[in-house]
Amino acid sequence: MKRPWYYRMLLSYLPILLFISSFLFFIFFQELSAQSKRDAVKANHVLNLLAMNKVENSLNGIDYALVDFTLNNKVLNQFFQSKSKQNVVLNKEMLKEIETFKRQNPLVDSIYLVRSQDEIVLTERYMFSEDDFPENAYIREMEQSTGSMKWTSPHSYQEFAQSAPKNMVTLARSYFTPLGERCLVVANVKVDTLRLLVEQTYNPEVSFVSVTGADDTDILGNRGNLKDHQMLSETRSDYLNWTFRSGLVNGAFSKLAFEVSKFWIILGAITVILGLVAIVYVTRRNYRPLENVVSQIQSLGTGKPIKTGTNEFMLIESAIEDLKKRSTIMEKQQEEEITLRKKHFLYEVIEGIRHIREDEWADEMAKYNLPEALQGAQVLAIEIDNYAVFNRSFTKRDQFLFKYAIHNSATEIFHNYSLSCWSEWVSGKRLICIVLQSEHAGTERTRQACGEFL
């Protein structure tokens, strides 16, 4: 016989486990993904601040150094107050001071000085007139500027027409002579230097940082490669008036989330597998007693062939029904057997066929719910008169009911007189009653009971 109930139990438990596990997995990974995104936003905000602070501190350091150089360098003061282009000694001293400043500030790529009274520009390699210098437009703008000077957006810088252009950000600081003439000290920093400075703060395979100026110009020159990337943090520098943005490169967030959750995915899969194994084991263990019962029923046999599709409970129900039928038959047989034995024992007592010991009497009375201790007994014989007429006048059923009524009446009447009565029909017309006395008593109550019965 197959085990449909075993598989039914499995198919009842497993979908519940899979549904709950899938739902918990979905909630867990949703929360894990959200937490990963929050962590990525926080990390990128820190990265953004780190990159901004590094650029700010570097350029601010150059700014302070430039201000100190403008105010406190004696050679610079002499150079700006001089009106002679041919002062070779002073010019060489000035170039030495420029070299010293560059060594102290390695981020600075180049410096040039603008002396307005004779409109000359001194670079590290040459002395130009303002009109011939490539940065003439920027110089004119700074000389006419009345506000605070800030670092510029990237622009192309060429010291000579034949030299290769460099992408620079520039800062100018003013120096006023005693006569009120405005001179300039201008420092250039290459954009590539700033890009390398920023790239030291992050892994370009995972994250990105872009910087834009006040006019939305691309400072680092990498914004064009970041169109498909995910921007997570944006910070504005009050000092530079630049905007720093950072985020994750394309696919980095999903890769990061997968790397973070890979351990939990494996652990969750192992947990689900262990849950399935546990359900199969527990179901099998709980099914084993039922399987043993079914095996025992099949080994005993019910006398009926097992129908196709019969499950374990149907087989057990059929066995119980068969057992009830057998039990009813056996009870009837036992009642009939007890009645026959009781009649036979009564016959032996009345006829004196065998000697009955006291212990045998007590055992037999216990079987028939009669008093075991006996002080005495009276035997009564109740007969039906004109039995032949009685037998002809009534049907078998009516005769049986009449005899049953006589038997019950005798038992009830003797019981009302506190007498234990053992009565049996020993023949068609004769009812024998043995009145059992557990203590010595006269026969007066018995006579009264018999009179009432008649």
Coordinates of C-alpha atoms in Angstrom, one line a residue:
M1 CA 0.0 0.0 0.0
K2 CA 1.3 3.5 -0.8
R3 CA 1.6 6.2 1.8
P4 CA -0.7 9.1 0.5
W5 CA -1.1 10.6 4.0
Y6 CA 2.7 10.9 4.4
Y7 CA 3.0 12.8 1.2
R8 CA -0.1 14.8 2.0
M9 CA 1.5 15.9 5.3
L10 CA 4.7 16.9 3.4
L11 CA 2.8 18.8 0.8
S12 CA 0.9 20.6 3.6
Y13 CA 4.0 21.8 5.4
L14 CA 6.5 22.5 2.6
P15 CA 4.5 25.2 0.8
I16 CA 4.0 27.0 4.1
L17 CA 7.8 26.9 4.8
L18 CA 8.7 28.0 1.3
F19 CA 6.1 30.9 1.4
I20 CA 7.3 32.2 4.8
S21 CA 10.9 31.8 3.8
S22 CA 10.5 33.6 0.5
F23 CA 8.5 36.4 2.2
L24 CA 11.2 36.8 4.9
F25 CA 13.9 36.7 2.3
F26 CA 12.1 39.4 0.3
I27 CA 11.7 41.6 3.4
F28 CA 15.3 40.9 4.5
F29 CA 16.8 41.8 1.2
Q30 CA 14.7 44.8 0.7
E31 CA 15.8 46.1 4.1
L32 CA 19.4 45.0 3.4
S33 CA 19.3 46.9 0.0
A34 CA 17.9 50.0 1.7
Q35 CA 20.5 49.8 4.5
S36 CA 23.2 49.3 1.9
K37 CA 22.0 52.4 0.1
R38 CA 21.9 54.4 3.3
D39 CA 25.4 53.3 4.1
A40 CA 26.6 54.1 0.6
V41 CA 25.1 57.6 0.9
K42 CA 26.8 58.2 4.2
A43 CA 30.1 56.8 2.9
N44 CA 29.9 59.0 -0.2
H45 CA 29.0 62.0 1.9
V46 CA 32.2 61.4 3.9
L47 CA 34.1 60.9 0.7
N48 CA 32.8 64.1 -0.7
L49 CA 33.7 66.0 2.4
L50 CA 37.2 64.4 2.4
A51 CA 37.8 65.3 -1.3
M52 CA 36.5 68.9 -0.8
N53 CA 38.5 69.4 2.4
K54 CA 41.6 68.1 0.7
V55 CA 41.2 70.5 -2.3
E56 CA 40.2 73.4 -0.1
N57 CA 43.1 72.9 2.3
S58 CA 45.6 72.6 -0.5
L59 CA 44.4 75.7 -2.4
N60 CA 43.8 77.6 0.8
G61 CA 47.3 76.8 1.9
I62 CA 48.6 78.3 -1.4
D63 CA 46.3 81.3 -0.9
Y64 CA 47.8 82.0 2.6
A65 CA 51.3 81.4 1.3
L66 CA 50.6 83.8 -1.6
V67 CA 49.3 86.5 0.8
D68 CA 52.3 86.1 3.1
F69 CA 54.6 86.2 0.1
T70 CA 53.0 89.4 -1.2
L71 CA 53.1 91.2 2.2
N72 CA 56.3 90.1 3.7
N73 CA 58.8 89.4 0.9
K74 CA 61.3 92.3 0.7
V75 CA 62.5 91.4 -2.7
L76 CA 59.0 91.3 -4.0
N77 CA 58.4 94.7 -2.4
Q78 CA 61.5 96.1 -4.1
F79 CA 60.5 94.6 -7.4
F80 CA 57.0 96.1 -7.4
Q81 CA 58.4 99.5 -6.4
S82 CA 61.1 99.5 -9.0
K83 CA 60.5 101.2 -12.4
S84 CA 63.5 99.8 -14.3
K85 CA 63.2 96.9 -16.6
Q86 CA 67.0 96.6 -16.8
N87 CA 67.6 95.9 -13.1
V88 CA 69.1 92.5 -13.8
V89 CA 70.2 91.9 -10.2
L90 CA 66.8 92.6 -8.7
N91 CA 65.1 90.5 -11.4
K92 CA 67.4 87.5 -10.7
E93 CA 66.7 87.8 -7.0
M94 CA 63.0 87.9 -7.7
L95 CA 63.3 84.7 -9.8
K96 CA 65.1 83.0 -6.9
E97 CA 62.3 84.0 -4.5
I98 CA 59.7 82.6 -7.0
E99 CA 61.6 79.3 -7.1
T100 CA 61.8 79.2 -3.3
F101 CA 58.0 79.8 -3.2
K102 CA 57.4 76.9 -5.6
R103 CA 59.6 74.5 -3.7
Q104 CA 57.6 75.4 -0.5
N105 CA 54.3 74.9 -2.4
P106 CA 54.8 71.9 -4.7
L107 CA 51.2 72.1 -6.0
V108 CA 51.9 75.4 -7.7
D109 CA 52.9 74.9 -11.4
S110 CA 53.8 78.5 -12.2
I111 CA 53.9 82.1 -10.9
Y112 CA 54.1 85.4 -12.6
L113 CA 54.2 89.0 -11.4
V114 CA 52.4 91.9 -12.9
R115 CA 53.9 95.4 -12.3
S116 CA 51.4 97.9 -13.4
Q117 CA 53.5 101.1 -13.4
D118 CA 55.5 99.9 -16.4
E119 CA 53.1 97.2 -17.5
I120 CA 55.5 94.3 -17.5
V121 CA 54.9 90.7 -16.6
L122 CA 57.7 88.6 -15.0
T123 CA 57.5 84.8 -15.4
E124 CA 60.0 82.2 -14.3
R125 CA 61.6 82.3 -17.8
Y126 CA 60.9 85.7 -19.4
M127 CA 59.8 89.2 -19.0
F128 CA 56.8 90.3 -21.1
S129 CA 54.9 93.4 -21.7
E130 CA 51.3 93.1 -20.7
D131 CA 50.1 93.5 -24.3
D132 CA 52.3 90.6 -25.4
F133 CA 51.5 88.2 -22.5
P134 CA 48.9 85.5 -23.4
E135 CA 47.0 86.1 -20.1
N136 CA 46.5 89.7 -20.9
A137 CA 42.7 89.5 -20.7
Y138 CA 42.7 87.9 -17.3
I139 CA 45.3 90.5 -16.0
R140 CA 43.1 93.4 -17.2
E141 CA 40.0 91.8 -15.5
M142 CA 41.9 91.4 -12.2
E143 CA 43.3 94.9 -12.3
Q144 CA 39.8 96.3 -12.7
S145 CA 38.2 94.0 -10.2
T146 CA 36.8 95.5 -7.0
G147 CA 35.6 92.4 -5.3
S148 CA 37.4 89.5 -3.7
M149 CA 39.6 87.4 -6.0
K150 CA 38.8 83.7 -6.1
W151 CA 40.2 80.7 -7.8
T152 CA 39.2 80.7 -11.4
S153 CA 37.5 77.9 -13.4
P154 CA 39.9 75.8 -15.6
H155 CA 41.4 77.7 -18.5
S156 CA 44.2 77.1 -21.0
Y157 CA 47.5 78.7 -20.1
Q158 CA 50.4 79.2 -22.5
E159 CA 53.5 81.1 -21.5
F160 CA 54.8 81.2 -25.1
A161 CA 52.9 80.8 -28.3
Q162 CA 55.0 77.8 -29.3
S163 CA 54.6 76.0 -25.9
A164 CA 52.0 73.4 -25.2
P165 CA 48.9 74.7 -23.5
K166 CA 48.1 73.6 -19.9
N167 CA 44.8 73.4 -18.2
M168 CA 45.1 75.6 -15.1
V169 CA 43.1 77.1 -12.2
T170 CA 44.5 80.5 -11.2
L171 CA 44.5 82.8 -8.2
A172 CA 45.7 86.4 -8.1
R173 CA 46.6 88.6 -5.1
S174 CA 47.0 92.4 -5.2
Y175 CA 49.9 94.4 -4.0
F176 CA 49.5 98.2 -3.8
T177 CA 52.6 100.4 -4.0
P178 CA 53.0 103.5 -1.8
L179 CA 51.7 105.5 -4.8
G180 CA 48.5 103.4 -5.0
E181 CA 49.5 101.5 -8.1
R182 CA 48.0 98.0 -8.2
C183 CA 50.3 95.1 -8.9
L184 CA 49.5 91.4 -9.0
V185 CA 51.0 88.1 -7.9
V186 CA 49.4 85.3 -9.9
A187 CA 49.7 81.5 -9.1
N188 CA 48.7 78.7 -11.4
V189 CA 47.8 75.1 -10.4
K190 CA 47.4 72.4 -13.0
V191 CA 44.0 70.7 -13.2
D192 CA 45.8 67.4 -13.5
T193 CA 47.4 68.0 -10.1
L194 CA 44.0 68.6 -8.5
R195 CA 42.6 65.5 -10.2
L196 CA 45.4 63.4 -8.8
L197 CA 44.8 65.0 -5.4
V198 CA 41.1 64.1 -5.5
E199 CA 41.7 60.6 -6.8
Q200 CA 43.8 59.8 -3.8
T201 CA 40.6 59.8 -1.7
Y202 CA 38.6 57.1 -3.4
N203 CA 38.7 54.0 -5.6
P204 CA 37.8 55.0 -9.1
E205 CA 36.5 51.4 -9.9
V206 CA 33.8 51.9 -7.2
S207 CA 33.2 55.6 -6.7
F208 CA 33.6 58.9 -8.5
V209 CA 34.0 62.5 -7.6
S210 CA 33.3 65.4 -9.9
V211 CA 33.8 69.1 -9.3
T212 CA 32.0 72.0 -11.1
G213 CA 32.6 75.7 -10.8
A214 CA 30.2 78.5 -10.2
D215 CA 29.3 78.7 -13.9
D216 CA 28.8 74.9 -14.0
T217 CA 32.2 74.4 -15.7
D218 CA 33.8 71.0 -15.2
I219 CA 36.8 71.6 -13.0
L220 CA 38.4 68.1 -13.2
G221 CA 37.3 67.3 -16.7
N222 CA 35.7 64.0 -15.9
R223 CA 32.0 64.8 -15.8
G224 CA 31.4 63.6 -19.4
N225 CA 32.3 60.0 -18.3
L226 CA 29.9 60.0 -15.4
K227 CA 26.5 60.3 -17.2
D228 CA 25.4 56.7 -16.3
H229 CA 26.7 56.8 -12.8
Q230 CA 24.6 57.2 -9.6
M231 CA 25.2 60.5 -7.8
L232 CA 24.6 60.1 -4.0
S233 CA 26.1 63.2 -2.4
E234 CA 26.5 66.9 -3.2
T235 CA 28.4 69.5 -1.2
R236 CA 29.2 73.1 -2.0
S237 CA 32.5 74.8 -1.0
D238 CA 32.0 78.3 0.3
Y239 CA 35.7 79.2 -0.1
L240 CA 36.1 78.0 -3.7
N241 CA 32.4 78.4 -4.8
W242 CA 32.8 75.0 -6.4
T243 CA 30.3 72.1 -6.1
F244 CA 31.6 68.6 -5.2
R245 CA 29.5 65.6 -6.2
S246 CA 30.3 61.9 -5.5
G247 CA 28.6 58.6 -6.0
L248 CA 29.0 55.0 -7.3
V249 CA 30.1 54.0 -10.8
N250 CA 27.7 52.1 -12.9
G251 CA 27.0 48.7 -11.4
A252 CA 29.0 49.4 -8.2
F253 CA 26.0 49.7 -6.0
S254 CA 24.5 46.3 -7.0
K255 CA 27.9 44.8 -6.8
L256 CA 28.4 46.2 -3.3
A257 CA 24.9 45.1 -2.2
F258 CA 25.6 41.6 -3.6
E259 CA 29.0 41.4 -1.8
V260 CA 27.4 42.5 1.4
S261 CA 24.4 40.1 1.2
K262 CA 26.3 37.1 -0.3
F263 CA 27.0 35.7 3.1
W264 CA 23.4 36.1 4.2
I265 CA 22.1 34.5 0.9
I266 CA 24.2 31.5 1.6
L267 CA 23.2 31.3 5.2
G268 CA 19.5 31.7 4.3
A269 CA 19.7 29.0 1.7
I270 CA 21.4 26.6 4.2
T271 CA 18.6 27.5 6.7
V272 CA 15.8 26.7 4.2
I273 CA 17.5 23.4 3.3
L274 CA 17.8 22.5 7.0
G275 CA 14.2 23.5 7.5
L276 CA 13.1 21.2 4.6
V277 CA 15.2 18.3 6.0
A278 CA 13.7 18.9 9.5
I279 CA 10.2 18.9 8.1
V280 CA 10.8 15.6 6.3
Y281 CA 12.4 14.1 9.3
V282 CA 9.7 15.2 11.8
T283 CA 6.9 14.2 9.4
R284 CA 8.5 10.8 8.9
R285 CA 8.9 10.4 12.6
N286 CA 5.3 11.4 13.4
Y287 CA 4.0 9.2 10.6
R288 CA 5.9 6.1 11.9
P289 CA 3.3 5.2 14.6
L290 CA 0.5 5.5 12.0
E291 CA 2.5 3.4 9.7
N292 CA 3.0 0.7 12.4
V293 CA -0.7 0.7 13.1
V294 CA -1.5 0.3 9.4
S295 CA 1.1 -2.5 9.1
Q296 CA -0.4 -4.3 12.1
I297 CA -3.9 -4.0 10.6
Q298 CA -2.7 -5.3 7.3
S299 CA -0.9 -8.2 8.9
L300 CA -4.0 -9.2 10.9
G301 CA -6.2 -8.8 7.8
T302 CA -9.8 -7.5 7.9
G303 CA -11.2 -10.1 5.6
K304 CA -11.9 -7.5 2.9
P305 CA -9.8 -6.5 -0.1
I306 CA -8.2 -3.1 0.1
K307 CA -9.7 -0.7 -2.5
T308 CA -7.5 1.3 -4.8
G309 CA -6.9 4.9 -3.4
T310 CA -7.7 3.8 0.2
N311 CA -5.6 5.9 2.6
E312 CA -4.4 5.1 6.0
F313 CA -7.3 6.6 7.9
M314 CA -9.9 4.9 5.7
L315 CA -8.1 1.6 6.4
I316 CA -8.1 2.3 10.2
E317 CA -11.8 3.4 10.1
S318 CA -12.7 0.2 8.2
A319 CA -10.7 -1.8 10.8
I320 CA -12.5 -0.1 13.7
E321 CA -15.9 -0.7 12.1
D322 CA -15.0 -4.3 11.7
L323 CA -13.8 -4.5 15.3
K324 CA -17.0 -2.9 16.6
K325 CA -19.1 -5.5 14.7
R326 CA -16.9 -8.3 16.0
S327 CA -17.1 -6.9 19.5
T328 CA -21.0 -6.7 19.3
I329 CA -21.1 -10.3 18.2
M330 CA -18.8 -11.4 20.9
E331 CA -20.7 -9.5 23.6
K332 CA -23.9 -11.2 22.5
Q333 CA -22.2 -14.6 22.5
Q334 CA -20.7 -13.9 25.9
E335 CA -24.2 -12.9 27.2
E336 CA -25.7 -16.0 25.8
E337 CA -22.8 -18.0 27.3
I338 CA -23.2 -16.4 30.7
T339 CA -27.0 -17.0 30.6
L340 CA -26.4 -20.7 29.8
R341 CA -23.7 -21.1 32.4
K342 CA -26.0 -19.3 34.9
K343 CA -28.9 -21.6 34.1
H344 CA -26.6 -24.7 34.3
F345 CA -25.1 -23.6 37.6
L346 CA -28.7 -23.1 38.9
Y347 CA -29.6 -26.5 37.7
E348 CA -26.6 -28.0 39.5
V349 CA -27.5 -26.2 42.7
I350 CA -31.2 -27.3 42.6
E351 CA -30.6 -30.9 41.6
G352 CA -27.5 -31.3 43.9
I353 CA -25.5 -32.8 41.0
R354 CA -22.2 -31.7 42.5
H355 CA -20.9 -30.4 45.8
I356 CA -20.2 -26.7 45.6
R357 CA -17.6 -25.3 47.9
E358 CA -18.0 -21.9 49.5
D359 CA -15.2 -20.3 47.5
E360 CA -16.8 -21.6 44.2
W361 CA -20.1 -20.2 45.3
A362 CA -18.5 -16.8 46.0
D363 CA -16.8 -16.8 42.6
E364 CA -20.0 -17.7 40.7
M365 CA -22.1 -15.0 42.6
A366 CA -19.4 -12.4 41.8
K367 CA -19.9 -13.1 38.1
Y368 CA -23.6 -12.6 38.3
N369 CA -23.5 -9.5 40.6
L370 CA -25.2 -11.4 43.4
P371 CA -24.2 -11.5 47.2
E372 CA -21.1 -13.6 47.7
A373 CA -21.6 -14.2 51.4
L374 CA -24.6 -16.5 52.1
Q375 CA -26.3 -17.3 55.4
G376 CA -29.2 -19.0 53.9
A377 CA -31.5 -19.4 50.9
Q378 CA -35.1 -20.3 50.0
V379 CA -36.1 -21.9 46.7
L380 CA -39.4 -20.9 45.1
A381 CA -41.0 -22.5 42.1
I382 CA -43.4 -20.4 40.0
E383 CA -45.4 -22.3 37.4
I384 CA -47.9 -21.2 34.7
D385 CA -51.2 -23.0 35.1
N386 CA -52.9 -24.6 32.1
Y387 CA -49.7 -24.2 30.1
A388 CA -51.1 -26.1 27.1
V389 CA -54.0 -23.6 26.8
F390 CA -51.4 -20.8 27.3
N391 CA -49.2 -22.2 24.6
R392 CA -52.1 -22.4 22.1
S393 CA -53.6 -19.0 22.9
F394 CA -50.5 -16.9 22.5
T395 CA -47.9 -16.5 19.9
K396 CA -44.3 -17.1 20.7
R397 CA -43.6 -13.4 20.9
D398 CA -46.4 -12.8 23.3
Q399 CA -45.3 -15.8 25.4
F400 CA -41.8 -14.4 25.6
L401 CA -43.1 -11.0 26.6
F402 CA -45.3 -12.5 29.3
K403 CA -42.5 -14.6 30.7
Y404 CA -40.2 -11.6 30.7
A405 CA -42.8 -9.6 32.6
I406 CA -43.1 -12.4 35.2
H407 CA -39.3 -12.6 35.6
N408 CA -38.9 -8.8 36.1
S409 CA -41.9 -8.6 38.4
A410 CA -40.5 -11.3 40.7
T411 CA -37.1 -9.6 40.8
E412 CA -38.5 -6.2 41.5
I413 CA -41.0 -7.4 44.2
F414 CA -38.3 -9.3 46.1
H415 CA -36.0 -6.3 45.8
N416 CA -38.6 -4.1 47.3
Y417 CA -38.6 -6.4 50.4
S418 CA -34.7 -6.1 50.5
L419 CA -34.3 -9.6 49.3
S420 CA -31.8 -10.7 46.7
C421 CA -33.4 -12.9 44.1
W422 CA -31.8 -15.3 41.6
S423 CA -34.5 -16.4 39.1
E424 CA -34.3 -18.4 35.9
W425 CA -36.8 -20.2 33.6
V426 CA -35.8 -23.8 33.8
S427 CA -38.6 -25.0 31.6
G428 CA -41.4 -23.6 29.5
K429 CA -43.8 -23.2 32.4
R430 CA -41.5 -23.2 35.5
L431 CA -39.6 -20.2 36.9
I432 CA -37.1 -21.1 39.8
C433 CA -36.3 -18.3 42.2
I434 CA -33.6 -18.6 44.9
V435 CA -34.0 -16.0 47.6
L436 CA -30.5 -15.3 48.9
Q437 CA -30.1 -14.2 52.5
S438 CA -26.9 -12.5 53.7
E439 CA -28.0 -12.7 57.3
H440 CA -30.4 -14.9 59.3
A441 CA -33.9 -13.7 58.7
G442 CA -37.3 -15.3 59.0
T443 CA -39.4 -16.4 56.1
E444 CA -42.1 -13.8 56.8
R445 CA -40.8 -11.3 54.3
T446 CA -40.5 -14.0 51.7
R447 CA -44.1 -15.0 52.3
Q448 CA -45.2 -11.4 52.0
A449 CA -43.3 -10.9 48.8
C450 CA -44.8 -14.1 47.3
G451 CA -48.3 -13.0 48.3
E452 CA -47.8 -9.7 46.6
F453 CA -46.4 -11.4 43.5
L454 CA -49.4 -13.7 43.2

